[in-house]
PDB file of C-alpha atoms in Angstrom:
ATOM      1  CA  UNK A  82     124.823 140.556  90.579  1.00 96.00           C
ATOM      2  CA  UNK A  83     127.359 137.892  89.970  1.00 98.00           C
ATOM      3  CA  UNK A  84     130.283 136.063  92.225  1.00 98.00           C
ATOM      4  CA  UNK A  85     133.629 134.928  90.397  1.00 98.00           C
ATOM      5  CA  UNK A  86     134.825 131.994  92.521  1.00 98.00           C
ATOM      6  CA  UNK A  87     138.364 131.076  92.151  1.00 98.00           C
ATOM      7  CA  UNK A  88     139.522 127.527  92.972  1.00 98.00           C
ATOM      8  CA  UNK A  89     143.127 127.518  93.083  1.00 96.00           C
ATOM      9  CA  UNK A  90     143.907 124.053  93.319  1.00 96.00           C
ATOM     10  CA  UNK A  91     144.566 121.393  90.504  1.00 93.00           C
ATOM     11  CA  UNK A  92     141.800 119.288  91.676  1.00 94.00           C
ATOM     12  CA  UNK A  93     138.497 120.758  90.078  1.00 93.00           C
ATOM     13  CA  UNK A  94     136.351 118.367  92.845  1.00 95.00           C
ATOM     14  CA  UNK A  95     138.872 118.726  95.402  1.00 97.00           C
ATOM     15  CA  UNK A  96     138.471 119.809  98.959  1.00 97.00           C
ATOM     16  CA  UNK A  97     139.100 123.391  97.575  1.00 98.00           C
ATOM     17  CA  UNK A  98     136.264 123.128  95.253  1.00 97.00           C
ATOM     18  CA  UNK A  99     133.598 121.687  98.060  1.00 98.00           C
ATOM     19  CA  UNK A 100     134.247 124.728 100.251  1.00 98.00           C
ATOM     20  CA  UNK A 101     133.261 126.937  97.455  1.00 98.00           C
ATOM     21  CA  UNK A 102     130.401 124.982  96.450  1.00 98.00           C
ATOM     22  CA  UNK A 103     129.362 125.458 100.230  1.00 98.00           C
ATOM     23  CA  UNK A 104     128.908 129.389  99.252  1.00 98.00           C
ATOM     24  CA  UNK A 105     127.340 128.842  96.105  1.00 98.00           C
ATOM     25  CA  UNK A 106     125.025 127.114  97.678  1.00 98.00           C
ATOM     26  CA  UNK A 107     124.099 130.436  99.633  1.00 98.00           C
ATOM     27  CA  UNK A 108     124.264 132.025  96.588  1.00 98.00           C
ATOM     28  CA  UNK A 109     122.096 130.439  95.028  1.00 98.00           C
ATOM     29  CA  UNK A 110     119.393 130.670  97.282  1.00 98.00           C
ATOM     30  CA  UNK A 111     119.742 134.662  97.090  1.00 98.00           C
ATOM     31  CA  UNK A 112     118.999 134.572  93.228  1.00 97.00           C
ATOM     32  CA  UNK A 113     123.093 136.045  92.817  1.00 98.00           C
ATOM     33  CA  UNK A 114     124.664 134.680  89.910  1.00 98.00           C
ATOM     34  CA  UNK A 115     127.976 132.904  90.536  1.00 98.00           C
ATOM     35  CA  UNK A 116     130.414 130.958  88.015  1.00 98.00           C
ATOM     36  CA  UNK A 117     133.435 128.532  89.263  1.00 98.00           C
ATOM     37  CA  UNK A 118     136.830 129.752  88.169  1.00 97.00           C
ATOM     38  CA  UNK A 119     138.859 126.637  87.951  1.00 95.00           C
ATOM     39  CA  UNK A 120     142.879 127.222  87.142  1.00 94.00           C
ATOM     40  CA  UNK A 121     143.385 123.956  85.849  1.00 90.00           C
ATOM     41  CA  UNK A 122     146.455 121.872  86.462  1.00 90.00           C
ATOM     42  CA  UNK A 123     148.765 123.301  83.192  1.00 89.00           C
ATOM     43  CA  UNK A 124     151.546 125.592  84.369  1.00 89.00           C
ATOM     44  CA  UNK A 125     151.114 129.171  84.869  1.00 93.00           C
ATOM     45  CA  UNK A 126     153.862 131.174  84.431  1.00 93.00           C
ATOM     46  CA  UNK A 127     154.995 134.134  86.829  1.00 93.00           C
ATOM     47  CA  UNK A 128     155.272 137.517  86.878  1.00 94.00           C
ATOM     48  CA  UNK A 129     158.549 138.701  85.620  1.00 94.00           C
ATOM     49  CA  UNK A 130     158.018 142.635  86.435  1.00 91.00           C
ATOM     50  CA  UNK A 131     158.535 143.322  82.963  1.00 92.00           C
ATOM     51  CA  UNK A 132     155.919 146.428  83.541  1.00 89.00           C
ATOM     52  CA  UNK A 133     154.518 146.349  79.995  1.00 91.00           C
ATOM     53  CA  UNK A 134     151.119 145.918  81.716  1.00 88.00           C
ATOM     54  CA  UNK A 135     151.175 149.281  83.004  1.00 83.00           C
ATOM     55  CA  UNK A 136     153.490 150.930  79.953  1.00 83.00           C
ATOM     56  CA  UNK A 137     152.440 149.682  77.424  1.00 75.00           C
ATOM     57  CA  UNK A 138     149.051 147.840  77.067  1.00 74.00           C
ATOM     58  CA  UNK A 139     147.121 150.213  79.881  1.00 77.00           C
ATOM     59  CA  UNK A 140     144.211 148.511  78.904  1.00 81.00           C
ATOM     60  CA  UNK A 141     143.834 145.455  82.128  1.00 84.00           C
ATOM     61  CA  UNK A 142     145.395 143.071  80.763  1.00 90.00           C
ATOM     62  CA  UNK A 143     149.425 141.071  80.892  1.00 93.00           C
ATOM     63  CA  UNK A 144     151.798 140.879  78.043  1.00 91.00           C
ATOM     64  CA  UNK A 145     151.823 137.046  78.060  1.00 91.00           C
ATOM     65  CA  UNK A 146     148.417 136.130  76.811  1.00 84.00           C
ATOM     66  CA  UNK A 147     148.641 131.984  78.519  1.00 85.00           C
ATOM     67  CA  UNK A 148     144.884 132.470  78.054  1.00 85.00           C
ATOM     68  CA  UNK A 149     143.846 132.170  81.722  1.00 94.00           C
ATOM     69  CA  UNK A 150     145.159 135.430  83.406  1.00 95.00           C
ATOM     70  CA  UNK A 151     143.564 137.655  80.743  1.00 94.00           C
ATOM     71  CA  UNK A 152     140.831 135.308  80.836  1.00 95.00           C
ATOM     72  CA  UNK A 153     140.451 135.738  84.742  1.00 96.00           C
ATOM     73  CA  UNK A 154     140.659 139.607  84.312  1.00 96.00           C
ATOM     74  CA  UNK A 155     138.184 139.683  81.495  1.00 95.00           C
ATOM     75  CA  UNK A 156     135.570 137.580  83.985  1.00 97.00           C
ATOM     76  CA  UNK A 157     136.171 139.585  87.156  1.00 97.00           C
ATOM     77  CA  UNK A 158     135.677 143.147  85.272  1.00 96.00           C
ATOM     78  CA  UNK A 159     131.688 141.390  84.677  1.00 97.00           C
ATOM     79  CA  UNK A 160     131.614 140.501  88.635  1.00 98.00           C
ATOM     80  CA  UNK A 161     130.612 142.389  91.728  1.00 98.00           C
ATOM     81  CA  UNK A 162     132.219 139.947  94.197  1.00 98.00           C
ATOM     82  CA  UNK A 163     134.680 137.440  94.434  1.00 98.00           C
ATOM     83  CA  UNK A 164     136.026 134.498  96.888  1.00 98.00           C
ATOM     84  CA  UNK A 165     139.249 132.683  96.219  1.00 98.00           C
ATOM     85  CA  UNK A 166     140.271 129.399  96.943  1.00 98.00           C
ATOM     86  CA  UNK A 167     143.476 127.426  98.104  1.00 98.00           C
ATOM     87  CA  UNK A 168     144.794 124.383  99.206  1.00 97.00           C
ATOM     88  CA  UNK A 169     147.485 124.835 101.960  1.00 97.00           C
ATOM     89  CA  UNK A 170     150.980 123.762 100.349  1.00 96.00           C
ATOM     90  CA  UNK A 171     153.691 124.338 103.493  1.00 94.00           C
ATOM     91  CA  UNK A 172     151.336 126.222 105.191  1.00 95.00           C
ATOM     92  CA  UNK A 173     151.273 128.506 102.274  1.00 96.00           C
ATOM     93  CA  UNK A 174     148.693 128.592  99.293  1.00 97.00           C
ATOM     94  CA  UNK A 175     149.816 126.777  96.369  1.00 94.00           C
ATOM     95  CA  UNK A 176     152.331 128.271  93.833  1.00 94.00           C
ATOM     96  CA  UNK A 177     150.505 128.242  91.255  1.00 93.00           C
ATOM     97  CA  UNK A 178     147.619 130.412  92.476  1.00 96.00           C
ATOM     98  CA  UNK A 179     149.670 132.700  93.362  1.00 96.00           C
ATOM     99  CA  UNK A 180     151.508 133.128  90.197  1.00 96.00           C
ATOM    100  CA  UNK A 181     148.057 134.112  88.681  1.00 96.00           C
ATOM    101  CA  UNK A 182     147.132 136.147  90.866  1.00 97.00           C
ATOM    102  CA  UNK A 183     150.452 138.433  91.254  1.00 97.00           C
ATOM    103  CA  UNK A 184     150.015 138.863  87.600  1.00 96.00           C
ATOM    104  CA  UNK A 185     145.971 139.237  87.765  1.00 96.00           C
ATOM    105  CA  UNK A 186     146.274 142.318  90.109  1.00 96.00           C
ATOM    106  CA  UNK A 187     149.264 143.982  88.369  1.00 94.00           C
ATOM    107  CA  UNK A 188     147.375 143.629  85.356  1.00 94.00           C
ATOM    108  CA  UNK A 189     143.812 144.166  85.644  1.00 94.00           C
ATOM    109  CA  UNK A 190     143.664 145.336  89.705  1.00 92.00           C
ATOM    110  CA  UNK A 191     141.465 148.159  88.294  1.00 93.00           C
ATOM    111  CA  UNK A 192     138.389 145.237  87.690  1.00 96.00           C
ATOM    112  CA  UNK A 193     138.992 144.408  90.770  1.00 97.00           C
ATOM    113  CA  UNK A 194     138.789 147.981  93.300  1.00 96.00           C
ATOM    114  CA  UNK A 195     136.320 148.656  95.367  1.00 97.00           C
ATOM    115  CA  UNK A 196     134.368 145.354  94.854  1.00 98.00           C
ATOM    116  CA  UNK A 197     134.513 142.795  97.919  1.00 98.00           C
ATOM    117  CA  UNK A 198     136.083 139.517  98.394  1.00 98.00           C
ATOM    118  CA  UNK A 199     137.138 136.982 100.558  1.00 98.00           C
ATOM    119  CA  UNK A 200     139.731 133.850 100.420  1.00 98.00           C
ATOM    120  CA  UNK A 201     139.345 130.175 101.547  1.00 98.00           C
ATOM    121  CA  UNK A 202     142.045 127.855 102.633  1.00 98.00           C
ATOM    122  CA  UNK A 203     141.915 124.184 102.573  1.00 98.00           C
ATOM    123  CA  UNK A 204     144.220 121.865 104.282  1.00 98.00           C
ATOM    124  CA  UNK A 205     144.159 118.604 106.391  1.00 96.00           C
ATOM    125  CA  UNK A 206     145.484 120.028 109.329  1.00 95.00           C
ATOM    126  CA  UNK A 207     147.533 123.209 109.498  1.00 96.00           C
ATOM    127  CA  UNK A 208     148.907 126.156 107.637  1.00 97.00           C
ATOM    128  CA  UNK A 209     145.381 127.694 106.570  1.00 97.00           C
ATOM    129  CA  UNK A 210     145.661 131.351 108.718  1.00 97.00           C
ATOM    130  CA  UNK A 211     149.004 132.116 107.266  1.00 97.00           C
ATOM    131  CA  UNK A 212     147.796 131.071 103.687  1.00 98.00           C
ATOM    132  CA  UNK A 213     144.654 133.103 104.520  1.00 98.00           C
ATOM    133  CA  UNK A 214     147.114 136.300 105.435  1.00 97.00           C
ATOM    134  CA  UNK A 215     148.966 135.761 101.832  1.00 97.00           C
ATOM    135  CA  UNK A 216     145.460 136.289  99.613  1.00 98.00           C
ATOM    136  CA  UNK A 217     143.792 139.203 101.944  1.00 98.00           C
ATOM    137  CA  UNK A 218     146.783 140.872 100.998  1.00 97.00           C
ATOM    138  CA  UNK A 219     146.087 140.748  97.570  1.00 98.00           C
ATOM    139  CA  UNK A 220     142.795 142.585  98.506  1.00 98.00           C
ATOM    140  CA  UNK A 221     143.890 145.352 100.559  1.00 97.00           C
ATOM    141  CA  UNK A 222     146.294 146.229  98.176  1.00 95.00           C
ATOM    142  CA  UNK A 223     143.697 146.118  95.769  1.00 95.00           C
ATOM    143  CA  UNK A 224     140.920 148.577  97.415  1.00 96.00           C
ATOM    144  CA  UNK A 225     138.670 145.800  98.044  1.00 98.00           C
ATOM    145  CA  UNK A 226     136.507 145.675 101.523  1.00 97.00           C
ATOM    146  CA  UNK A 227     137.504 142.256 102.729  1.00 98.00           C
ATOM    147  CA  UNK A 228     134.535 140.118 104.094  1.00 98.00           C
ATOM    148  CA  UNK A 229     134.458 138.304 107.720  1.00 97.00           C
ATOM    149  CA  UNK A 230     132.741 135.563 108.656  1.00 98.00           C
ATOM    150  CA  UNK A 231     131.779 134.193 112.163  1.00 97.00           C
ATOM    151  CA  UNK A 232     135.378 132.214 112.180  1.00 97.00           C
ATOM    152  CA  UNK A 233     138.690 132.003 110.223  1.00 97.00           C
ATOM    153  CA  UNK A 234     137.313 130.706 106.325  1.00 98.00           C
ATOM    154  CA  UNK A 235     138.823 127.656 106.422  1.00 98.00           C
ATOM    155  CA  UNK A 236     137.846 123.712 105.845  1.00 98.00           C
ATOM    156  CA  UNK A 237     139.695 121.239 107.321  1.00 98.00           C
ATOM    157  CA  UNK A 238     139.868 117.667 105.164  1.00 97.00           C
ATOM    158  CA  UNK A 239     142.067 115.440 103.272  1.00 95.00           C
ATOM    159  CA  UNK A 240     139.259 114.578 100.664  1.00 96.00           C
ATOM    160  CA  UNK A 241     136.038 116.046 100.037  1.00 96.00           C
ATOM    161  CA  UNK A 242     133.930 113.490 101.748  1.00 97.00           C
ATOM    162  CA  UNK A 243     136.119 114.528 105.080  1.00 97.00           C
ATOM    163  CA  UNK A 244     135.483 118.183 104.534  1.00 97.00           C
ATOM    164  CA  UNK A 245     131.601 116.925 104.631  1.00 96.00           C
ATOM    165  CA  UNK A 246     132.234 116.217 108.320  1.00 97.00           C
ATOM    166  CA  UNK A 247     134.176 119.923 108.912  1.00 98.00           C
ATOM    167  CA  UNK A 248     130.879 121.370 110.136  1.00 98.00           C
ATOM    168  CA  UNK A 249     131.841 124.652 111.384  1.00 98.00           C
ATOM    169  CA  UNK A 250     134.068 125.034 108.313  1.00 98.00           C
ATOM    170  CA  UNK A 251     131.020 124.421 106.210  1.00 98.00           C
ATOM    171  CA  UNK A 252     128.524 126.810 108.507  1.00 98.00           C
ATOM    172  CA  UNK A 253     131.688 129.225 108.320  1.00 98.00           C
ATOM    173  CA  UNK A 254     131.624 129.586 104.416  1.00 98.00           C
ATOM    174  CA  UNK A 255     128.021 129.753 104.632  1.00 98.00           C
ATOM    175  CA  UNK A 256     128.108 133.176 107.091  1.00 98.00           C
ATOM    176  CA  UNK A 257     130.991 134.460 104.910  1.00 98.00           C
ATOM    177  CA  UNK A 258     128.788 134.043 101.662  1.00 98.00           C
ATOM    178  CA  UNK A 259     125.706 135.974 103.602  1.00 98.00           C
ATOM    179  CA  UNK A 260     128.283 138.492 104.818  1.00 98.00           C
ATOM    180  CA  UNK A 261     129.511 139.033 101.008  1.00 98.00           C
ATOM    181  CA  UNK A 262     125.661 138.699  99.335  1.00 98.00           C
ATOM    182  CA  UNK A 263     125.029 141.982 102.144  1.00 98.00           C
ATOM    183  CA  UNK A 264     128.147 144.013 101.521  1.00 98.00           C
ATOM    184  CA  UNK A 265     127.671 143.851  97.571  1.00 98.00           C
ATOM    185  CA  UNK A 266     123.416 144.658  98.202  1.00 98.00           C
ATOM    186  CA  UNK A 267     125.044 147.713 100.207  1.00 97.00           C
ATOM    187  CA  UNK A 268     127.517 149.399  97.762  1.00 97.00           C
ATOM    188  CA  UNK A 269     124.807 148.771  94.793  1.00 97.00           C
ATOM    189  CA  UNK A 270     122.152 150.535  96.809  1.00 96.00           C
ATOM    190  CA  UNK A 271     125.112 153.283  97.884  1.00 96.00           C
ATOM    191  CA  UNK A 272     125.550 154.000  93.908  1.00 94.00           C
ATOM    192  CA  UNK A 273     121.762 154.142  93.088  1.00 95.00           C
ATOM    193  CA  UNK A 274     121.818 156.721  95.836  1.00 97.00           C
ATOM    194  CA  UNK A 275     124.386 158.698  95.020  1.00 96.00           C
ATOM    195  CA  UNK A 276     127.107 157.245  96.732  1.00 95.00           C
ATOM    196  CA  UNK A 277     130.274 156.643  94.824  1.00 91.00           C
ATOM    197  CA  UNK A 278     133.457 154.812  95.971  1.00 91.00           C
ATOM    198  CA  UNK A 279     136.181 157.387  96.634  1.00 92.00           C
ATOM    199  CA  UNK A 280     138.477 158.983  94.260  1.00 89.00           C
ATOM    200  CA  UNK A 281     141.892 157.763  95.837  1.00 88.00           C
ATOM    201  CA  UNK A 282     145.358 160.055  95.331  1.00 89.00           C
ATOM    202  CA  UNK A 283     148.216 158.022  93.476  1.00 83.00           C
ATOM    203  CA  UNK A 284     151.474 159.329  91.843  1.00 82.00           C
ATOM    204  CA  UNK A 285     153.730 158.844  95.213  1.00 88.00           C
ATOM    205  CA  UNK A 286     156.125 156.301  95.780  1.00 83.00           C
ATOM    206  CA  UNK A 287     158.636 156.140  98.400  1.00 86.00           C
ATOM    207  CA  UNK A 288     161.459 154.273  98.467  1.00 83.00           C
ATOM    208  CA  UNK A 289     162.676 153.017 101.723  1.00 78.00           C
ATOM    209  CA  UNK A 290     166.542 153.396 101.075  1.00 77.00           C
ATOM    210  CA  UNK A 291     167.538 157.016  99.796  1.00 70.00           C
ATOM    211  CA  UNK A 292     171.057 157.912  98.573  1.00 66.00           C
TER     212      UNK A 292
END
């Protein structure tokens, strides 16, 4: 088993990155693979809707091969859970991350269904539940169980060596790394018995306005 950790902030040892190597560290001690994800500080560009994705390619990946979403889609379709990171810009995670990850899920959500996940916010203060509410939507949209933990997962810090004194944030990615080790142990024994993930309907879209 392996766990694709995304840090979505510019600063690969950042306050982002030491909540995530908080779960690793429970990882770790279960023998499950992990690998840090880190989007770097270049620009990523957005998605543009342009649908050839889903018309044309049909194959998990986006039209604009920048190298990391592709990348990103090609690592997660190799993973059986995932956490992803973000510093809290205007109590909101940080442009950039999103920007990946509209066009990850368009692209490639198909790498991503049924497997579970959960996001982490950073910030020095405030903000972190409503960035928290922006990512889990990018799970539920995506057919992936979303994992709990024993308190909101956030770290509260304005440099790493703060976040080392957060120690409830800390314990907090620790349960939410236990929670995700069980709930991937669970679906891979489900399979080996038989248990499949369901075969959901598709093909109907309603628009809210009609003429």
């Amino acid at each position: 088993m392996k766990v694709l950790l995304v840090n979505g902030s510019n600063r690969e040892k950042g306050c982002t990155n030491r909540a995530l190597e908080e779960v690793a560290k429970v990882l770790v001690e279960n023998g499950i693979d992990y690998e840090i994800f880190q989007i770097g500080a270049a620009p990523i560009r957005d998605c543009i809707g342009c649908m050839q994705c889903a018309i044309k390619l049909k194959n998990n990946t986006c039209i604009f091969d920048d190298d990391i979403v592709n990348t990103l889609i090609k690592k997660a379709s190799e993973c059986d859970g995932f956490v992803f990171g973000t510093p809290v810009y205007y109590a909101h995670p940080s442009g950039r991350i999103l920007s990946l990850l509209d066009r990850v899920f368009y692209a490639g959500s198909r790498v991503f269904k049924h497997k579970p996940a959960f996001a982490v916010a950073s910030a020095r203060r405030a903000g972190t539940t409503a960035s928290l509410d922006v990512l889990n939507k990018y799970f539920t949209i995506a057919q992936m169980p979303v994992v709990s933990s024993s308190y909101w997962n956030m770290v509260h810090g304005n440099a790493p060596e703060q976040v080392e004194s957060d120690l409830e944030g800390l314990q907090t990615m620790r349960n939410a790394a236990r929670n995700l080790i069980w709930l991937m142990k669970c679906i891979e024994l489900g399979k080996q018995n038989g248990v499949e993930p369901p075969k959901n309907e598709s093909g109907v879209r309603t628009n809210f306005i009609k003429i």
